[in-house]
Amino acid sequence: MDGEQATWEDEVRLIAPELFPCLRHTVLEDEKPEGVPSKENKTTSSLARFFKRKKTKAGYLPRRNAILEKSVEKLRASLNCCKCSKHTAAKRLKQLFPFTSILDGYSGLYDLPCDIIAGLTIGIMHIPQGMAYALLTQLPPVYGLYTSFFPVLIYFFFGTSRHISVGTFAVVSLMIGSVVDKGHVAWQRHELQGAIQDISTGHNITHSLQEPDPASTSLGATNLSSASPGFDNFFRTRPLSELDMVKVGYAMAVTFCVGILQVVLGFLRMGFLTTFLSDPLISGFTTGAAIHVFSSQIKSAFGVKVDRYSGPLKLIFSYHDFFTHLNHPNLVTMTITIVTVLFLIGIKEGINNNKKFRETFRGIPIPGELIVLIIGTVLSKHFQLHKQFDVEVIGHIPKGFPTASLAFVKYLPDVIGESFAICFTAFATSFAISKILADKHNYIVDPNQELIAHGMSNFLGSMCSSFCSAASLSRSMVQEGVGGKTQIVSLISSVLVVIVLLALGPMFEDVPNSILAAIIIVSLKGLFFQFAELKRLWKVSKVDYTVWLVTFFATVLLDVDLGLLIGLIYNLVPILLRTQEPYSCLLGRVPNTDIYVDCNIYKETVQLPGIKIFKFESPLYFANMDNFKSALVKATNVDPHYLKLLKNEMKDTDMTLRHREVCLATSEEPCESHDHLHPLSGRSVPSNCGTFAIIIDGSAIQYVDSVTVRVLKDIVLDYRDVDIDVYLGDCKASVRIMLEKSGFYNHVYRRNVCATIHHAVQVAQKSAAMSKETLASTFTMAPEDFLQEGEFVRLDLENSVESMDKIAAEGSS
């Protein structure tokens, strides 16, 4: 036995510190840190010292010098990074302006021609899409052209993606339109209050001015149109420029907030937040938003007067008004819409997406949107469609660039809440597109730098009258498809937009709104095709399937911002549920190896006698600790509280029986019966009392918190009270550090935290073997020595409960 003991001691001394640095004291180690006074007794037996230590407080206070030194080294390293030098400054500038690195090795012979062709193509797409998507924001079309220039130019300097096309995007434009509607409502209320004050002072104001009909807002949707003819006539007499200024102010204010928020998140390295927006959530949200985009254009497509609503259930009210007035459509407007839609679909599906024709045109798409825009302008001006047939047209388009202004700052408090939803939506969709294209072309996009790039585009763009921008999937795919190599494409496309702003803008004043509506409707085809995702999600994951549906219906029935919020919350629920009730199992040993696997899956495994190895596949934190304890008891079939209660009851019963024997021995009178005190009637001793060790597999536990450490300490101590040792094996470094910081080793032996599962098994087996040997030597004492040591003797770990039950049964008989 001495040879085996020495061999095992040497093995643990050599291997354990190498595998598990935090394990400073093994089962047999009696070394102490320098400066710690000796507390050991005079005996020289390491086995005796071990059991002596077990009776006293566990372990010694750990040295924290190593942890402190590492923290100081990290602080010094971070301070060295902040030192100003030419190399550091150049590195920081390259990180902030990635275009310098992207253009390294740029070939003017091979790359520039591709970028010029792609730039001209994207610039041609920017013009009609910018003017069309401006309608979604309730702003004049020229603001769409501003958004197609300023953010595009700014992104060139800060962005890391080489292929995305930044500018107007339908979903983001729709969300900006919701904020503009909010400004419209605020302006109406302000004007109404002013009119009421004029009436009270005796001014001649239309007497039919009335409050809006409460029935129209009873279900949450607010009617943005006039509530009565008098109200409508009153607003027609007011200058429209004032309302336009309010709308522009709200749009620029929310864009400014979005830009600031994105820049701050980028500098705080919070790009990982986009991971909370899963693909099913984004797909369901964008599809629901596409329904809103389509619904907002039906009035322009059919020439029907439909009131505008905002808030929950606004689509229901909008479609109610649409079908109510559908019997009086503008036939010319309907004809223009139908012809434009058919023409665009024919160009896209018949030529641009046709492999045969695409090879003929060398991958350069036919600019169908620009063609219908030019044809529509010519026909509208020639036939005077606006005057002769009451066809709505774009109207005045000013020349030149707007003056930089911060006049919208007064509206910032009103739009802060909406800016969060727009911020995450714009960046999530943009980064998803850039990630797809980056993976295809084998380069890396930095999410934090992308946040800064989009934030700077919106922050600086808002001062130049451009609303919130994002990457467009259709333009990005075209830019990549025609051979664009870098963001030089953005510079080329910006040149075309500048030409339109400086010279060609007034030529598009007679473009019918129905043509822009048709362009928007056709561009939604890709979003509507996302319904096909439902079939795949149903087969792959029912949870993702429900996330898609919940997000979609919440977006459609409520509103865009509420739909995103509800979808995000619902998307987090399955994650919380999975951490609340994760999979747990017992591990068994693969024969002739030191590998331990799930007994439920691998049937050839062998469970070690007296040892239960438990695995809980989830991080441990305050919310799932109760489930962890329940799963541990259920899997191991060992409840420490029940065993402790059973042990105490047996001790009380044994004392009563001994007292009865003394009474019978000293008196001939019958002693009072204590059968009614027997607490074990109807209760059976569990069959798992042979368990002497429980090992918790820490490989799946990624992190723990302070509550977890306290509960783990209680678990170890509770099982120790019933003579069962609990070990932690294969714990992560972060878990070991948390145990160290939380004072876990002030109550638990360091030998209870092992490097691997197999290491914990060896420690548990050796500890049990030494306990048996020590107890066996105890029974060599003379019978009279038992009475000197005490009336009750501690029994074998494996048979303690059975032995006590046997004694109680014999005494009662």
PDB file of C-alpha atoms in Angstrom, residues 605-766:
ATOM      1  CA  THR A 605     -20.151   3.070 -21.473  1.00  0.00           C
ATOM      2  CA  VAL A 606     -19.537   1.867 -17.935  1.00  0.00           C
ATOM      3  CA  GLN A 607     -20.589   3.789 -14.832  1.00  0.00           C
ATOM      4  CA  LEU A 608     -17.974   3.695 -12.121  1.00  0.00           C
ATOM      5  CA  PRO A 609     -19.154   2.136  -8.847  1.00  0.00           C
ATOM      6  CA  GLY A 610     -19.855   4.731  -6.190  1.00  0.00           C
ATOM      7  CA  ILE A 611     -19.171   7.689  -8.506  1.00  0.00           C
ATOM      8  CA  LYS A 612     -21.771   9.747 -10.370  1.00  0.00           C
ATOM      9  CA  ILE A 613     -20.521  12.049 -13.152  1.00  0.00           C
ATOM     10  CA  PHE A 614     -23.084  14.761 -13.913  1.00  0.00           C
ATOM     11  CA  LYS A 615     -23.128  17.099 -16.929  1.00  0.00           C
ATOM     12  CA  PHE A 616     -25.266  20.256 -17.238  1.00  0.00           C
ATOM     13  CA  GLU A 617     -25.062  21.762 -20.739  1.00  0.00           C
ATOM     14  CA  SER A 618     -25.580  25.431 -19.947  1.00  0.00           C
ATOM     15  CA  PRO A 619     -23.849  28.353 -18.265  1.00  0.00           C
ATOM     16  CA  LEU A 620     -24.709  28.680 -14.602  1.00  0.00           C
ATOM     17  CA  TYR A 621     -26.217  31.919 -13.368  1.00  0.00           C
ATOM     18  CA  PHE A 622     -28.745  33.041 -10.794  1.00  0.00           C
ATOM     19  CA  ALA A 623     -31.813  32.212 -12.914  1.00  0.00           C
ATOM     20  CA  ASN A 624     -31.131  28.506 -13.499  1.00  0.00           C
ATOM     21  CA  MET A 625     -29.462  27.430 -10.263  1.00  0.00           C
ATOM     22  CA  ASP A 626     -32.666  25.912  -8.867  1.00  0.00           C
ATOM     23  CA  ASN A 627     -33.045  23.845 -12.029  1.00  0.00           C
ATOM     24  CA  PHE A 628     -29.396  22.836 -11.752  1.00  0.00           C
ATOM     25  CA  LYS A 629     -29.853  21.511  -8.224  1.00  0.00           C
ATOM     26  CA  SER A 630     -33.050  19.677  -9.171  1.00  0.00           C
ATOM     27  CA  ALA A 631     -31.405  18.118 -12.217  1.00  0.00           C
ATOM     28  CA  LEU A 632     -28.411  17.056 -10.120  1.00  0.00           C
ATOM     29  CA  VAL A 633     -30.612  15.294  -7.568  1.00  0.00           C
ATOM     30  CA  LYS A 634     -32.757  13.688 -10.265  1.00  0.00           C
ATOM     31  CA  ALA A 635     -29.820  12.413 -12.311  1.00  0.00           C
ATOM     32  CA  THR A 636     -27.718  11.101  -9.422  1.00  0.00           C
ATOM     33  CA  ASN A 637     -30.718   9.918  -7.368  1.00  0.00           C
ATOM     34  CA  VAL A 638     -28.996  11.310  -4.282  1.00  0.00           C
ATOM     35  CA  ASP A 639     -30.807  13.989  -2.284  1.00  0.00           C
ATOM     36  CA  PRO A 640     -28.525  15.346   0.461  1.00  0.00           C
ATOM     37  CA  HIS A 641     -31.356  16.961   2.404  1.00  0.00           C
ATOM     38  CA  TYR A 642     -33.323  13.719   2.498  1.00  0.00           C
ATOM     39  CA  LEU A 643     -30.256  11.703   3.517  1.00  0.00           C
ATOM     40  CA  LYS A 644     -29.401  14.239   6.204  1.00  0.00           C
ATOM     41  CA  LEU A 645     -32.948  14.078   7.582  1.00  0.00           C
ATOM     42  CA  LEU A 646     -32.876  10.290   7.458  1.00  0.00           C
ATOM     43  CA  LYS A 647     -29.561  10.193   9.270  1.00  0.00           C
ATOM     44  CA  ASN A 648     -30.803  12.492  12.048  1.00  0.00           C
ATOM     45  CA  GLU A 649     -33.989  10.474  12.466  1.00  0.00           C
ATOM     46  CA  MET A 650     -32.002   7.260  12.739  1.00  0.00           C
ATOM     47  CA  LYS A 651     -29.746   8.827  15.325  1.00  0.00           C
ATOM     48  CA  ASP A 652     -32.765   9.879  17.426  1.00  0.00           C
ATOM     49  CA  THR A 653     -34.327   6.430  17.077  1.00  0.00           C
ATOM     50  CA  ASP A 654     -31.104   4.688  18.067  1.00  0.00           C
ATOM     51  CA  MET A 655     -30.806   6.894  21.149  1.00  0.00           C
ATOM     52  CA  THR A 656     -34.373   6.047  22.161  1.00  0.00           C
ATOM     53  CA  LEU A 657     -33.753   2.314  21.764  1.00  0.00           C
ATOM     54  CA  ARG A 658     -30.557   2.456  23.807  1.00  0.00           C
ATOM     55  CA  HIS A 659     -32.420   4.329  26.515  1.00  0.00           C
ATOM     56  CA  ARG A 660     -35.028   1.564  26.529  1.00  0.00           C
ATOM     57  CA  GLU A 661     -32.341  -1.125  26.921  1.00  0.00           C
ATOM     58  CA  VAL A 662     -30.928   0.738  29.900  1.00  0.00           C
ATOM     59  CA  CYS A 663     -34.405   0.886  31.467  1.00  0.00           C
ATOM     60  CA  LEU A 664     -34.912  -2.847  31.002  1.00  0.00           C
ATOM     61  CA  ALA A 665     -31.507  -3.618  32.473  1.00  0.00           C
ATOM     62  CA  THR A 666     -31.928  -1.522  35.637  1.00  0.00           C
ATOM     63  CA  SER A 667     -35.597  -2.038  36.404  1.00  0.00           C
ATOM     64  CA  GLU A 668     -37.992  -4.917  36.305  1.00  0.00           C
ATOM     65  CA  GLU A 669     -40.899  -2.573  35.675  1.00  0.00           C
ATOM     66  CA  PRO A 670     -41.956  -2.225  32.068  1.00  0.00           C
ATOM     67  CA  CYS A 671     -40.648   0.860  30.443  1.00  0.00           C
ATOM     68  CA  GLU A 672     -42.876   3.190  28.492  1.00  0.00           C
ATOM     69  CA  SER A 673     -43.149   2.132  24.896  1.00  0.00           C
ATOM     70  CA  HIS A 674     -41.592   4.419  22.335  1.00  0.00           C
ATOM     71  CA  ASP A 675     -42.777   2.660  19.251  1.00  0.00           C
ATOM     72  CA  HIS A 676     -44.760   5.707  18.326  1.00  0.00           C
ATOM     73  CA  LEU A 677     -41.488   7.638  18.127  1.00  0.00           C
ATOM     74  CA  HIS A 678     -40.137   5.492  15.317  1.00  0.00           C
ATOM     75  CA  PRO A 679     -39.990   7.937  12.434  1.00  0.00           C
ATOM     76  CA  LEU A 680     -39.050   5.488   9.678  1.00  0.00           C
ATOM     77  CA  SER A 681     -42.377   3.734   9.286  1.00  0.00           C
ATOM     78  CA  GLY A 682     -43.464   3.831   5.680  1.00  0.00           C
ATOM     79  CA  ARG A 683     -40.116   5.198   4.478  1.00  0.00           C
ATOM     80  CA  SER A 684     -37.531   3.150   2.627  1.00  0.00           C
ATOM     81  CA  VAL A 685     -33.819   3.672   2.516  1.00  0.00           C
ATOM     82  CA  PRO A 686     -32.730   4.730  -0.946  1.00  0.00           C
ATOM     83  CA  SER A 687     -30.636   2.346  -2.986  1.00  0.00           C
ATOM     84  CA  ASN A 688     -28.068   5.005  -3.884  1.00  0.00           C
ATOM     85  CA  CYS A 689     -26.356   5.101  -0.513  1.00  0.00           C
ATOM     86  CA  GLY A 690     -23.309   3.441  -2.053  1.00  0.00           C
ATOM     87  CA  THR A 691     -22.422   6.715  -3.770  1.00  0.00           C
ATOM     88  CA  PHE A 692     -19.366   8.310  -2.212  1.00  0.00           C
ATOM     89  CA  ALA A 693     -18.498  10.906  -4.879  1.00  0.00           C
ATOM     90  CA  ILE A 694     -20.295  13.141  -7.375  1.00  0.00           C
ATOM     91  CA  ILE A 695     -18.316  14.785 -10.170  1.00  0.00           C
ATOM     92  CA  ILE A 696     -19.746  17.805 -12.002  1.00  0.00           C
ATOM     93  CA  ASP A 697     -18.480  18.131 -15.561  1.00  0.00           C
ATOM     94  CA  GLY A 698     -17.605  21.805 -16.050  1.00  0.00           C
ATOM     95  CA  SER A 699     -16.699  21.608 -19.737  1.00  0.00           C
ATOM     96  CA  ALA A 700     -20.113  22.952 -20.833  1.00  0.00           C
ATOM     97  CA  ILE A 701     -20.262  25.664 -18.144  1.00  0.00           C
ATOM     98  CA  GLN A 702     -18.979  28.753 -19.929  1.00  0.00           C
ATOM     99  CA  TYR A 703     -19.344  31.173 -17.038  1.00  0.00           C
ATOM    100  CA  VAL A 704     -20.683  31.497 -13.500  1.00  0.00           C
ATOM    101  CA  ASP A 705     -21.763  34.428 -11.360  1.00  0.00           C
ATOM    102  CA  SER A 706     -21.502  35.172  -7.649  1.00  0.00           C
ATOM    103  CA  VAL A 707     -24.822  33.471  -6.906  1.00  0.00           C
ATOM    104  CA  THR A 708     -23.589  30.337  -8.662  1.00  0.00           C
ATOM    105  CA  VAL A 709     -20.427  30.230  -6.555  1.00  0.00           C
ATOM    106  CA  ARG A 710     -22.453  30.475  -3.365  1.00  0.00           C
ATOM    107  CA  VAL A 711     -24.837  27.722  -4.461  1.00  0.00           C
ATOM    108  CA  LEU A 712     -21.959  25.465  -5.546  1.00  0.00           C
ATOM    109  CA  LYS A 713     -20.372  25.950  -2.145  1.00  0.00           C
ATOM    110  CA  ASP A 714     -23.643  24.986  -0.446  1.00  0.00           C
ATOM    111  CA  ILE A 715     -23.962  21.916  -2.679  1.00  0.00           C
ATOM    112  CA  VAL A 716     -20.457  20.721  -1.786  1.00  0.00           C
ATOM    113  CA  LEU A 717     -21.043  21.255   1.934  1.00  0.00           C
ATOM    114  CA  ASP A 718     -24.504  19.625   1.899  1.00  0.00           C
ATOM    115  CA  TYR A 719     -23.188  16.476   0.259  1.00  0.00           C
ATOM    116  CA  ARG A 720     -20.166  16.458   2.561  1.00  0.00           C
ATOM    117  CA  ASP A 721     -22.535  16.300   5.539  1.00  0.00           C
ATOM    118  CA  VAL A 722     -23.844  12.965   4.232  1.00  0.00           C
ATOM    119  CA  ASP A 723     -20.305  11.655   3.503  1.00  0.00           C
ATOM    120  CA  ILE A 724     -20.376  12.315  -0.247  1.00  0.00           C
ATOM    121  CA  ASP A 725     -17.610  14.348  -1.848  1.00  0.00           C
ATOM    122  CA  VAL A 726     -18.461  16.672  -4.755  1.00  0.00           C
ATOM    123  CA  TYR A 727     -15.788  17.464  -7.350  1.00  0.00           C
ATOM    124  CA  LEU A 728     -15.652  19.936 -10.226  1.00  0.00           C
ATOM    125  CA  GLY A 729     -13.787  18.706 -13.276  1.00  0.00           C
ATOM    126  CA  ASP A 730     -12.626  20.279 -16.534  1.00  0.00           C
ATOM    127  CA  CYS A 731     -13.718  23.805 -15.583  1.00  0.00           C
ATOM    128  CA  LYS A 732     -13.076  26.770 -17.867  1.00  0.00           C
ATOM    129  CA  ALA A 733     -10.432  29.309 -16.922  1.00  0.00           C
ATOM    130  CA  SER A 734     -13.097  31.986 -16.406  1.00  0.00           C
ATOM    131  CA  VAL A 735     -14.937  29.696 -13.997  1.00  0.00           C
ATOM    132  CA  ARG A 736     -11.776  28.970 -11.998  1.00  0.00           C
ATOM    133  CA  ILE A 737     -10.972  32.671 -11.781  1.00  0.00           C
ATOM    134  CA  MET A 738     -14.489  33.387 -10.511  1.00  0.00           C
ATOM    135  CA  LEU A 739     -14.133  30.662  -7.888  1.00  0.00           C
ATOM    136  CA  GLU A 740     -10.837  32.197  -6.798  1.00  0.00           C
ATOM    137  CA  LYS A 741     -12.187  35.724  -6.548  1.00  0.00           C
ATOM    138  CA  SER A 742     -15.367  34.713  -4.716  1.00  0.00           C
ATOM    139  CA  GLY A 743     -13.579  32.964  -1.850  1.00  0.00           C
ATOM    140  CA  PHE A 744     -14.812  29.529  -2.875  1.00  0.00           C
ATOM    141  CA  TYR A 745     -11.681  27.865  -1.491  1.00  0.00           C
ATOM    142  CA  ASN A 746     -12.251  29.339   1.953  1.00  0.00           C
ATOM    143  CA  HIS A 747     -14.954  26.703   2.418  1.00  0.00           C
ATOM    144  CA  VAL A 748     -14.099  23.980  -0.086  1.00  0.00           C
ATOM    145  CA  TYR A 749     -10.879  22.002  -0.460  1.00  0.00           C
ATOM    146  CA  ARG A 750      -8.799  22.804  -3.492  1.00  0.00           C
ATOM    147  CA  ARG A 751      -8.622  19.105  -4.275  1.00  0.00           C
ATOM    148  CA  ASN A 752     -12.359  19.260  -5.086  1.00  0.00           C
ATOM    149  CA  VAL A 753     -11.589  21.268  -8.246  1.00  0.00           C
ATOM    150  CA  CYS A 754      -9.697  19.052 -10.683  1.00  0.00           C
ATOM    151  CA  ALA A 755      -8.089  19.499 -14.059  1.00  0.00           C
ATOM    152  CA  THR A 756     -10.091  16.877 -15.938  1.00  0.00           C
ATOM    153  CA  ILE A 757     -12.910  14.424 -15.337  1.00  0.00           C
ATOM    154  CA  HIS A 758     -10.462  11.533 -15.183  1.00  0.00           C
ATOM    155  CA  HIS A 759      -8.332  13.442 -12.688  1.00  0.00           C
ATOM    156  CA  ALA A 760     -11.410  13.949 -10.491  1.00  0.00           C
ATOM    157  CA  VAL A 761     -12.223  10.228 -10.725  1.00  0.00           C
ATOM    158  CA  GLN A 762      -8.707   9.301  -9.584  1.00  0.00           C
ATOM    159  CA  VAL A 763      -8.820  11.749  -6.683  1.00  0.00           C
ATOM    160  CA  ALA A 764     -12.251  10.483  -5.594  1.00  0.00           C
ATOM    161  CA  GLN A 765     -11.194   6.818  -5.733  1.00  0.00           C
ATOM    162  CA  LYS A 766      -7.972   7.399  -3.793  1.00  0.00           C
TER     163      LYS A 766
END
